[in-house]
mmCIF file of C-alpha atoms in Angstrom:
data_model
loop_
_atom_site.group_PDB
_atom_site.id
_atom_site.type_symbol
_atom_site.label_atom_id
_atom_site.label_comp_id
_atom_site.label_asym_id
_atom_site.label_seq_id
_atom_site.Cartn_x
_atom_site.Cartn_y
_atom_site.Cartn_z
ATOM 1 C CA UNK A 4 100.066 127.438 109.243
ATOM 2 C CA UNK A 5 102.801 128.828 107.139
ATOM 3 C CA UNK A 6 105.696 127.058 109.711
ATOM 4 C CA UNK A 7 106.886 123.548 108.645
ATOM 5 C CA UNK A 8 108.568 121.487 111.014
ATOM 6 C CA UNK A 9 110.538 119.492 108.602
ATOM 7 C CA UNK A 10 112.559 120.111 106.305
ATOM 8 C CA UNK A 11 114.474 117.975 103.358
ATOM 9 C CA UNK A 12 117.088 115.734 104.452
ATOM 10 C CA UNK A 13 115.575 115.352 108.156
ATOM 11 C CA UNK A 14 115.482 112.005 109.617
ATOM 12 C CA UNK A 15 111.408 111.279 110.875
ATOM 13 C CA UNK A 16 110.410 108.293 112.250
ATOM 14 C CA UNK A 17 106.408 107.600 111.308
ATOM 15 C CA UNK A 18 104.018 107.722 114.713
ATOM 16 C CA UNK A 19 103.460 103.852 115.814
ATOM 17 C CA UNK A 20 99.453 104.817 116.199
ATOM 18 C CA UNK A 21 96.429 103.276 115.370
ATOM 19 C CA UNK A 22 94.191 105.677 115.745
ATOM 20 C CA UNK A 23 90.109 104.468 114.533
ATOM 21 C CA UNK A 24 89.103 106.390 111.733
ATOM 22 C CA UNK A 25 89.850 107.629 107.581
ATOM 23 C CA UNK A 26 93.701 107.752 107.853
ATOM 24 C CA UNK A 27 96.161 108.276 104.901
ATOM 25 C CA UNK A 28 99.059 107.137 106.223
ATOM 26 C CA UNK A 29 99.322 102.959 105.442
ATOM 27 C CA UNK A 30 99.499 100.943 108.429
ATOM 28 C CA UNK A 31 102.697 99.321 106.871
ATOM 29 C CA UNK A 32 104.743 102.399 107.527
ATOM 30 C CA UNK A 33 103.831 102.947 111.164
ATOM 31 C CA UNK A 34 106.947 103.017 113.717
ATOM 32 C CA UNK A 35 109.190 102.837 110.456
ATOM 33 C CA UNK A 36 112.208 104.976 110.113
ATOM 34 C CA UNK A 37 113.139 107.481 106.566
ATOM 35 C CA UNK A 38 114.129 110.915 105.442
ATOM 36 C CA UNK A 39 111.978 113.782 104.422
ATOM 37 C CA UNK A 40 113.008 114.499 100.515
ATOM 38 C CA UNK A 41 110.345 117.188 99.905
ATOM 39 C CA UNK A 42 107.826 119.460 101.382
ATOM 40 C CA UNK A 43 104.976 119.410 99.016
ATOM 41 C CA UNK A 44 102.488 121.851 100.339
ATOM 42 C CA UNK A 45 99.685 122.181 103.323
ATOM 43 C CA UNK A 46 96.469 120.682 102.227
ATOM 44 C CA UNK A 47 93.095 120.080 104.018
ATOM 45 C CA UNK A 48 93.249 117.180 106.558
ATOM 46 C CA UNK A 49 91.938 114.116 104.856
ATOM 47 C CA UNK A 50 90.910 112.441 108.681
ATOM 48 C CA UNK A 51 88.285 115.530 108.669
ATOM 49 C CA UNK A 52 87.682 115.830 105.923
ATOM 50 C CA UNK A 53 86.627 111.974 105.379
ATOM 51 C CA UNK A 54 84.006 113.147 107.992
ATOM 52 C CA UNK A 55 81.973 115.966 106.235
ATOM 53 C CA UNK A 56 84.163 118.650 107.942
ATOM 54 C CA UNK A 57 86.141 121.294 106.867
ATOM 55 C CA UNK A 58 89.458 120.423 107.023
ATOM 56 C CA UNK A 59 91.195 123.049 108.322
ATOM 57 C CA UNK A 60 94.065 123.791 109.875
ATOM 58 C CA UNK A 61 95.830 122.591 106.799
ATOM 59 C CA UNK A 62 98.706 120.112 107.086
ATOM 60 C CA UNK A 63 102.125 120.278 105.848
ATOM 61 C CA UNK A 64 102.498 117.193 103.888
ATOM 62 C CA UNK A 65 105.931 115.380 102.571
ATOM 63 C CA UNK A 66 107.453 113.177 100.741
ATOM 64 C CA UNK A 67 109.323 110.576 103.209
ATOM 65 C CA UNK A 68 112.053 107.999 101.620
ATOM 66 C CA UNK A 69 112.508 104.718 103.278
ATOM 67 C CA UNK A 70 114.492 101.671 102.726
ATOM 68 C CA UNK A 71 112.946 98.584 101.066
ATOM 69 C CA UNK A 72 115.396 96.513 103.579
ATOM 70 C CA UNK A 73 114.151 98.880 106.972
ATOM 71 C CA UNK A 74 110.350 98.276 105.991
ATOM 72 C CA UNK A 75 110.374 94.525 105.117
ATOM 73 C CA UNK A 76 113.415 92.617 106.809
ATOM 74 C CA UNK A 77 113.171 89.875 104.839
ATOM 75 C CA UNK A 78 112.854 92.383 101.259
ATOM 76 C CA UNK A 79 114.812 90.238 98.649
ATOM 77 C CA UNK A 80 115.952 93.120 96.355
ATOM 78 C CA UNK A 81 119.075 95.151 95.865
ATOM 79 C CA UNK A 82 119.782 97.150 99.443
ATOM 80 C CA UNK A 83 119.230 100.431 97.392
ATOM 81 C CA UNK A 84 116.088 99.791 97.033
ATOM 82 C CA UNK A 85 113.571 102.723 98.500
ATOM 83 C CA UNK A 86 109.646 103.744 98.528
ATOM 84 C CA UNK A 87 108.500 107.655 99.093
ATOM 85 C CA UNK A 88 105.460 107.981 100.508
ATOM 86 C CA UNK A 89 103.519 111.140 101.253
ATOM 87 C CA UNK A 90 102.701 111.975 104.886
ATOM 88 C CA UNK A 91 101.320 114.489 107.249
ATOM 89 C CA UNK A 92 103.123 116.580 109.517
ATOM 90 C CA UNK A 93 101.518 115.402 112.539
ATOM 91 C CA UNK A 94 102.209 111.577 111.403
ATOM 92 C CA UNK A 95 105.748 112.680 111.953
ATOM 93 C CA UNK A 96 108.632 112.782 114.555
ATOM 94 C CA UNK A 97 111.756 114.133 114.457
ATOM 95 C CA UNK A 98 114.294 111.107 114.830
ATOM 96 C CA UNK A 99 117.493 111.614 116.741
ATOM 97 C CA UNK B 19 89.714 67.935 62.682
ATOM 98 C CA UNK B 20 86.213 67.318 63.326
ATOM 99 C CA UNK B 21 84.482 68.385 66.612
ATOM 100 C CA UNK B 22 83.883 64.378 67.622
ATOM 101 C CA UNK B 23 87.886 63.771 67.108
ATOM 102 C CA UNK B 24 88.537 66.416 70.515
ATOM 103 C CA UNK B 25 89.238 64.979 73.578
ATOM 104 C CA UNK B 26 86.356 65.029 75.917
ATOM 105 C CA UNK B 27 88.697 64.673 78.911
ATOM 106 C CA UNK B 28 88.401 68.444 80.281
ATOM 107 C CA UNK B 29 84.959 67.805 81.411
ATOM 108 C CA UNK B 30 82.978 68.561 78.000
ATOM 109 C CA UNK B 31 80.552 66.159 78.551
ATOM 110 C CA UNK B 32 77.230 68.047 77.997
ATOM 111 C CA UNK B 33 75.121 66.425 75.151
ATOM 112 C CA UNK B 34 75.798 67.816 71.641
ATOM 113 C CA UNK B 35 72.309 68.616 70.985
ATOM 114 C CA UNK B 36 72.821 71.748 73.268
ATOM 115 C CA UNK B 37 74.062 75.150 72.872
ATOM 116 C CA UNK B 38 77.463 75.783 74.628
ATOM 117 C CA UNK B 39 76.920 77.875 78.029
ATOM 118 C CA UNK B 40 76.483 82.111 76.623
ATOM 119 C CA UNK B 41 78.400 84.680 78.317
ATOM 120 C CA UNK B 42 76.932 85.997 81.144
ATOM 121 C CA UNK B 43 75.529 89.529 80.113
ATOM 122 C CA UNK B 44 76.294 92.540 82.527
ATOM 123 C CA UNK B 45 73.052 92.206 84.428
ATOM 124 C CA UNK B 46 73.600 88.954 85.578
ATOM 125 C CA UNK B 47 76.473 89.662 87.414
ATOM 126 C CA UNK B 48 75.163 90.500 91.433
ATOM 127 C CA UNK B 49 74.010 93.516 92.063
ATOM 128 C CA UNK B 50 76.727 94.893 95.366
ATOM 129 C CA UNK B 51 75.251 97.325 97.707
ATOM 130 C CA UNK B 52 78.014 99.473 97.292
ATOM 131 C CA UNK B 53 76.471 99.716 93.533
ATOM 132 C CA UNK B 54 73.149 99.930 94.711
ATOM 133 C CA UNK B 55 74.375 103.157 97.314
ATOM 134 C CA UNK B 56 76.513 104.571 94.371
ATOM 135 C CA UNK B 57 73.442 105.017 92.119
ATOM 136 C CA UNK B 58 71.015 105.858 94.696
ATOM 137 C CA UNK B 59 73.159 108.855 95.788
ATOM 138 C CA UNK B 60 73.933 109.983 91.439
ATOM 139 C CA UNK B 61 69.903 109.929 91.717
ATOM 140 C CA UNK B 62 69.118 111.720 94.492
ATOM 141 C CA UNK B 63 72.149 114.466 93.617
ATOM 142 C CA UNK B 64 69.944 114.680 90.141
ATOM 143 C CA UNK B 65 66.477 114.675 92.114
ATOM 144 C CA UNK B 66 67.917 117.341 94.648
ATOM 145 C CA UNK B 67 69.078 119.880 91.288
ATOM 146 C CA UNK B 68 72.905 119.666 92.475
ATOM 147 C CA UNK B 69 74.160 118.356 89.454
ATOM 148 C CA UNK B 70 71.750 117.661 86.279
ATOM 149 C CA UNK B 71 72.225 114.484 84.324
ATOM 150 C CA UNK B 72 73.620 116.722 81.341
ATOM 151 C CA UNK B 73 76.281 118.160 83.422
ATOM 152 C CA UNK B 74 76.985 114.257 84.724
ATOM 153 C CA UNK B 75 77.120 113.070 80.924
ATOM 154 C CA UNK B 76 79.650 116.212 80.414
ATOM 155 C CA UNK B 77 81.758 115.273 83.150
ATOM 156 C CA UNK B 78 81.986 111.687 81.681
ATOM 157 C CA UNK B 79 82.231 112.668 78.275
ATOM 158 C CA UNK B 80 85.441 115.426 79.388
ATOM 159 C CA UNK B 81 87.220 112.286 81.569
ATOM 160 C CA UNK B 82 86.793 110.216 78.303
ATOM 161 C CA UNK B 83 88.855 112.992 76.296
ATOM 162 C CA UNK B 84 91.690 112.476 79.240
ATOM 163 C CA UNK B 85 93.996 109.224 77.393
ATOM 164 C CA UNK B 86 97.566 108.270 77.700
ATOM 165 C CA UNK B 87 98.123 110.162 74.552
ATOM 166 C CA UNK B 88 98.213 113.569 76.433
ATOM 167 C CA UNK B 89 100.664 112.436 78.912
ATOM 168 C CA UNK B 90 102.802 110.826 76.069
ATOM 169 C CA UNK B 91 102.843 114.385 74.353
ATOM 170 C CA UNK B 92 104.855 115.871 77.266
ATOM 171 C CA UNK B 93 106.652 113.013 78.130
ATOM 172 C CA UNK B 94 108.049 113.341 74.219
ATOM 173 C CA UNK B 95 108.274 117.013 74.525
ATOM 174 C CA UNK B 96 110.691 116.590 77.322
ATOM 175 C CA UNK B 97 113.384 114.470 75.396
ATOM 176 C CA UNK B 98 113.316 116.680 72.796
ATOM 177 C CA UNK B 99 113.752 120.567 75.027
ATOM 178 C CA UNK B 100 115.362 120.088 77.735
ATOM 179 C CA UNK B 101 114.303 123.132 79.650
ATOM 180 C CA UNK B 102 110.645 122.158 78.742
ATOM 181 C CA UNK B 103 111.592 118.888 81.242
ATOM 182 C CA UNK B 104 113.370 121.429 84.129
ATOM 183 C CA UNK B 105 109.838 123.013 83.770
ATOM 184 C CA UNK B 106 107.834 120.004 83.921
ATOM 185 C CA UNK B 107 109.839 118.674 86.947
ATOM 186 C CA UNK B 108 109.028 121.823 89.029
ATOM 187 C CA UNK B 109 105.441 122.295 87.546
ATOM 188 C CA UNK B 110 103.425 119.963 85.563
ATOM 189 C CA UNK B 111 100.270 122.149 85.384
ATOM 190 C CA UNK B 112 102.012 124.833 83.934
ATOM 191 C CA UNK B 113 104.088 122.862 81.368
ATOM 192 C CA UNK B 114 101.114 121.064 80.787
ATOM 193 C CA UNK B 115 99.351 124.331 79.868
ATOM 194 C CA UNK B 116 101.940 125.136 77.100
ATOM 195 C CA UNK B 117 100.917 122.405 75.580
ATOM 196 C CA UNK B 118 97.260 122.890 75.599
ATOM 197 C CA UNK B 119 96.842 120.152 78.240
ATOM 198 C CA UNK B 120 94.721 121.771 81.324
ATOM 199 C CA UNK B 121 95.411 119.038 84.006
ATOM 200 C CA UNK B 122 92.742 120.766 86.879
ATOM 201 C CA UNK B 123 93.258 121.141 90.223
ATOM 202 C CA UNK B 124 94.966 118.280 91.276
ATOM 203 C CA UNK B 125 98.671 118.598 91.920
ATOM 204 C CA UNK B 126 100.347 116.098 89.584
ATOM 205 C CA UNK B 127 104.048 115.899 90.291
ATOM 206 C CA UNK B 128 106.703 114.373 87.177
ATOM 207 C CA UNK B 129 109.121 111.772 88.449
ATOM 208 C CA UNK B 130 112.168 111.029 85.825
ATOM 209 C CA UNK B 131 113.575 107.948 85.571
ATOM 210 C CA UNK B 132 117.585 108.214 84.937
ATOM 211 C CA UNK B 133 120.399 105.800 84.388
ATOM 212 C CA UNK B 134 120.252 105.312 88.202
ATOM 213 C CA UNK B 135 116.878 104.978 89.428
ATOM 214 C CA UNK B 136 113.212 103.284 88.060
ATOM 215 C CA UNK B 137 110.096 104.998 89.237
ATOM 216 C CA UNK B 138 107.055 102.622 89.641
ATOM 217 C CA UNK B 139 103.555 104.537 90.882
ATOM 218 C CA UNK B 140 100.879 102.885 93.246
ATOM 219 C CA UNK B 141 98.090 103.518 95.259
ATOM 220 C CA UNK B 142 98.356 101.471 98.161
ATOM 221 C CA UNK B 143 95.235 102.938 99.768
ATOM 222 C CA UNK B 144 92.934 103.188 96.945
ATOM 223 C CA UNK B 145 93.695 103.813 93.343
ATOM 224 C CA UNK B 146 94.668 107.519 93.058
ATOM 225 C CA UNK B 147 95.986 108.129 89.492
ATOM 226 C CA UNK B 148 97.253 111.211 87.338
ATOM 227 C CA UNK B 149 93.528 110.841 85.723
ATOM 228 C CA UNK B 150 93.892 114.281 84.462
ATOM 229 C CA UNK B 151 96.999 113.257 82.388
ATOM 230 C CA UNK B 152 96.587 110.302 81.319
ATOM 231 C CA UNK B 153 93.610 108.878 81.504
ATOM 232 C CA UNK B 154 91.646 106.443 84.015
ATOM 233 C CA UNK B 155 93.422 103.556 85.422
ATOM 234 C CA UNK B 156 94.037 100.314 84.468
ATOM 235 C CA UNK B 157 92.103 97.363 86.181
ATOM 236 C CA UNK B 158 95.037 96.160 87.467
ATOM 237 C CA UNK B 159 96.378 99.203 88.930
ATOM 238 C CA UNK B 160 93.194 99.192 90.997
ATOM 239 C CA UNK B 161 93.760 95.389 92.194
ATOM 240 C CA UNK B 162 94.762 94.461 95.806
ATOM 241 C CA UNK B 163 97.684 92.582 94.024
ATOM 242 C CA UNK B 164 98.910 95.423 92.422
ATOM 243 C CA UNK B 165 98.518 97.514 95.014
ATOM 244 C CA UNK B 166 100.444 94.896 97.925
ATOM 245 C CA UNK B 167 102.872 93.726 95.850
ATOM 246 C CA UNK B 168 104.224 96.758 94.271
ATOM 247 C CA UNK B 169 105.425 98.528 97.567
ATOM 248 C CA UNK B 170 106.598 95.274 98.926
ATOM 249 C CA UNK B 171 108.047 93.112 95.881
ATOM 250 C CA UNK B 172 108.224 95.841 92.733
ATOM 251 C CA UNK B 173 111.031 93.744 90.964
ATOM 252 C CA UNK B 174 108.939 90.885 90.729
ATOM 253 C CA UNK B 175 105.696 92.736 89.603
ATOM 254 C CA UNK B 176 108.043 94.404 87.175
ATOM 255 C CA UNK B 177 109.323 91.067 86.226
ATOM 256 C CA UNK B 178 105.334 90.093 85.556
ATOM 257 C CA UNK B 179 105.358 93.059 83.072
ATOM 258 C CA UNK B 180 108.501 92.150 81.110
ATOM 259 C CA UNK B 181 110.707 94.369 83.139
ATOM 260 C CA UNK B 182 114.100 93.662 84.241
ATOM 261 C CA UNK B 183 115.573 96.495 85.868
ATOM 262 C CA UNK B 184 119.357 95.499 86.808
ATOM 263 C CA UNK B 185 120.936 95.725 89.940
ATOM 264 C CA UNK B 186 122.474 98.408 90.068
ATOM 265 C CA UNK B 187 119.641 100.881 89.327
ATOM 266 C CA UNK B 188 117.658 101.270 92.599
ATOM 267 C CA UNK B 189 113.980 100.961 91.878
ATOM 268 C CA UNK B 190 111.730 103.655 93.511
ATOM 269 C CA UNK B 191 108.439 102.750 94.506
ATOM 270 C CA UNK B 192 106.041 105.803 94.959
ATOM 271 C CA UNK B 193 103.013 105.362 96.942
ATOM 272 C CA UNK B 194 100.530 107.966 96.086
ATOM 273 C CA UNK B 195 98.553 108.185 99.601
ATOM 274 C CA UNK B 196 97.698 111.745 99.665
ATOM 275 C CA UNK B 197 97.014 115.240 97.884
ATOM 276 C CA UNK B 198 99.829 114.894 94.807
ATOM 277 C CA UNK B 199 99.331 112.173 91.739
ATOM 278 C CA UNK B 200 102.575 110.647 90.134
ATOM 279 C CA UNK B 201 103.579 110.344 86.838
ATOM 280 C CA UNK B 202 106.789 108.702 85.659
ATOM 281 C CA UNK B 203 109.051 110.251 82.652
ATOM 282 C CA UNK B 204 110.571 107.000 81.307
ATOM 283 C CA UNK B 205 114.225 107.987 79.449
ATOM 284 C CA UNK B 206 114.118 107.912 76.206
ATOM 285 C CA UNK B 207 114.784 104.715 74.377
ATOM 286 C CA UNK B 208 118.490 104.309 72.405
ATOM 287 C CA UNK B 209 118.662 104.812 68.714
ATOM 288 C CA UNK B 210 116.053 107.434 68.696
ATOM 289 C CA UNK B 211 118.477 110.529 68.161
ATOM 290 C CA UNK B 212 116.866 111.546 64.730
ATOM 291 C CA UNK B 213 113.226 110.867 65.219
ATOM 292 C CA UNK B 214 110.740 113.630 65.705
ATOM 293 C CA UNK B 215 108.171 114.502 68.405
ATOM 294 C CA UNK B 216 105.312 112.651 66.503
ATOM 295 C CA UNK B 217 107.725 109.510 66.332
ATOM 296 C CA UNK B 218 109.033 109.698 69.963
ATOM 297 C CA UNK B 219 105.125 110.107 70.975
ATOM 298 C CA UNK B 220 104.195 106.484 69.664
ATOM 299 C CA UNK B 221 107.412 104.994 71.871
ATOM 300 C CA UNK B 222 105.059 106.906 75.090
ATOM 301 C CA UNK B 223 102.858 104.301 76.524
ATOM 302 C CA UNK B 224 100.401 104.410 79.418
ATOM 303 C CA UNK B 225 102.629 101.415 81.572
ATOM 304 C CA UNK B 226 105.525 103.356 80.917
ATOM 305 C CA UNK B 227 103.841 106.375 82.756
ATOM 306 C CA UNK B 228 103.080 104.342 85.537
ATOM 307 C CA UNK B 229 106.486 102.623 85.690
ATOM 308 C CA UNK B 230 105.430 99.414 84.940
ATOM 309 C CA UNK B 231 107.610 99.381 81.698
ATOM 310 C CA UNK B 232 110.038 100.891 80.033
ATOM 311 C CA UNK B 233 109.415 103.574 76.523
ATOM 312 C CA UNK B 234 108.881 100.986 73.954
ATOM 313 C CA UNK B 235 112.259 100.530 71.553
ATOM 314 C CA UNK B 236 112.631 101.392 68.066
ATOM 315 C CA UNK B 237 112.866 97.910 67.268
ATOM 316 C CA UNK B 238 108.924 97.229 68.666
ATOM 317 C CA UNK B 239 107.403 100.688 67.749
#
């Protein structure tokens, strides 16, 4: 899978699911709201991989930015304040 | 003054005929059975030929050669050339490699703190590190306070290290959840225009790789 679906600067909102399972993306950051920054490779999927299995197809994996203030309402620092996080493609959707 | 002038109010009240309580030693701690599983399966990978207890002891021996020092080599490097940085910004590995430094297969990506925004690393979901770089991790970088505080309340962890970062300067948490490993380039401290790459290497430390602290000042090098 060569095709990425995102690209820097797009706004993604992170899939509200709670799937069982070995999942890398923190349950903190589920439903929020950033921007992609980077595109930093396909890699083997970590939620087969956790299981023994190969991994493969490989998924596009990115760098997301997020507000401090849009992830915890009550966050007591500056309102520049931001966290990247990496995530999988398929923990993405396009916002807007 | 003597030991029967103390104050016996904090609960010292054993008799003074007996030996003060030892330190536990190692063994005496329980015995998890996530401990018990760990060495069971480095036994049975021996038993089974995959890996031999020689290549094991290499392995360690190799991550005990990986120290804070390495990563404080480039960091210096990159105040001193500037188009060393642009390289090490776009690929660590192979700026690395210039210097000798083979940081494996792990992507390790450089983060550069500038007059507008701190970088702090953390793991939220376990304790991935740039090992390769510099070193194994801290204790504390491994904690479940370090590790829910940080994304959630970095000025105040920062704080707990000595850190004030002002207002202005947005502070950028990283969480490393995936396939890349962070490492911070802290600027380069004031009043260091003359100094050498040996100098600027001592200013380097592991915290301020992590983003936990600053490059340490002339003043406290």
């Amino acid at each position: 899978m060569s095709e990425t679906k995102y690209q820097a600067g797009d706004a993604v909102k992170v899939r509200a699911a709670f799937p069982p399972g070995h999942v890398r993306t923190p349950h903190f950051i589920r439903g929020c709201d950033g921007v992609v920054t980077q595109y930093v490779g396909s890699h083997p999927n970590p939620e087969e991989l956790a299981y023994g299995r190969d991994g493969m197809p490989k998924k596009p994996l990115y760098r997301v930015k997020f507000n401090q203030a849009d992830v915890w309402p009550n966050y007591e620092g500056p309102a520049k304040d931001t966290m990247v996080i990496d995530i999988y493609e398929h923990w993405l959707e396009k916002n807007q | 003054m003597s030991h029967d002038d103390h104050d016996h109010s904090h609960g010292h009240d054993h008799s003074h005929d007996e030996p003060h309580p030892y330190q536990p030693d190692i063994e005496d701690a329980p015995f998890t059975e996530r401990m018990v599983m760990a060495q069971a399966v480095a036994e049975l990978i021996v038993e089974k030929g995959i890996v031999s207890t020689d290549e094991m002891r290499a392995q360690i021996e190799f991550m005990d050669t990986r120290e804070p020092a390495l990563g404080a080599k480039l960091v210096a490097r990159t105040w001193l050339d500037p188009e060393f940085k642009a390289r090490v910004l776009t690929d660590v590995k192979a700026a690395s490699a210039e210097l000798g430094i083979d940081i494996g297969d792990i992507p390790i990506q450089a983060i550069e703190n500038t007059e507008d925004v701190h970088n702090v690393v953390v793991c939220t979901l376990c304790s991935c590190y740039p090992r390769m770089l510099i070193g194994l991790p801290p204790d504390w970088y491994k904690s479940r306070a370090y590790r829910s505080r940080t994304i959630k309340e970095p000025r105040k962890v920062l704080e707990d290290f000595g850190t004030t970062i002002p207002d202005n300067v947005e502070v950028r948490v990283h969480d490393s959840t995936a396939d890349l490993r962070y490492v911070v380039l802290p600027a380069r401290p004031a009043g260091t225009d003359d100094w050498n790459e040996e100098r600027l290497t001592d200013l380097v430390t592991r915290d301020s790789m992590i983003g936990v602290s600053l490059a340490k000042s002339p003043e406290t090098a």
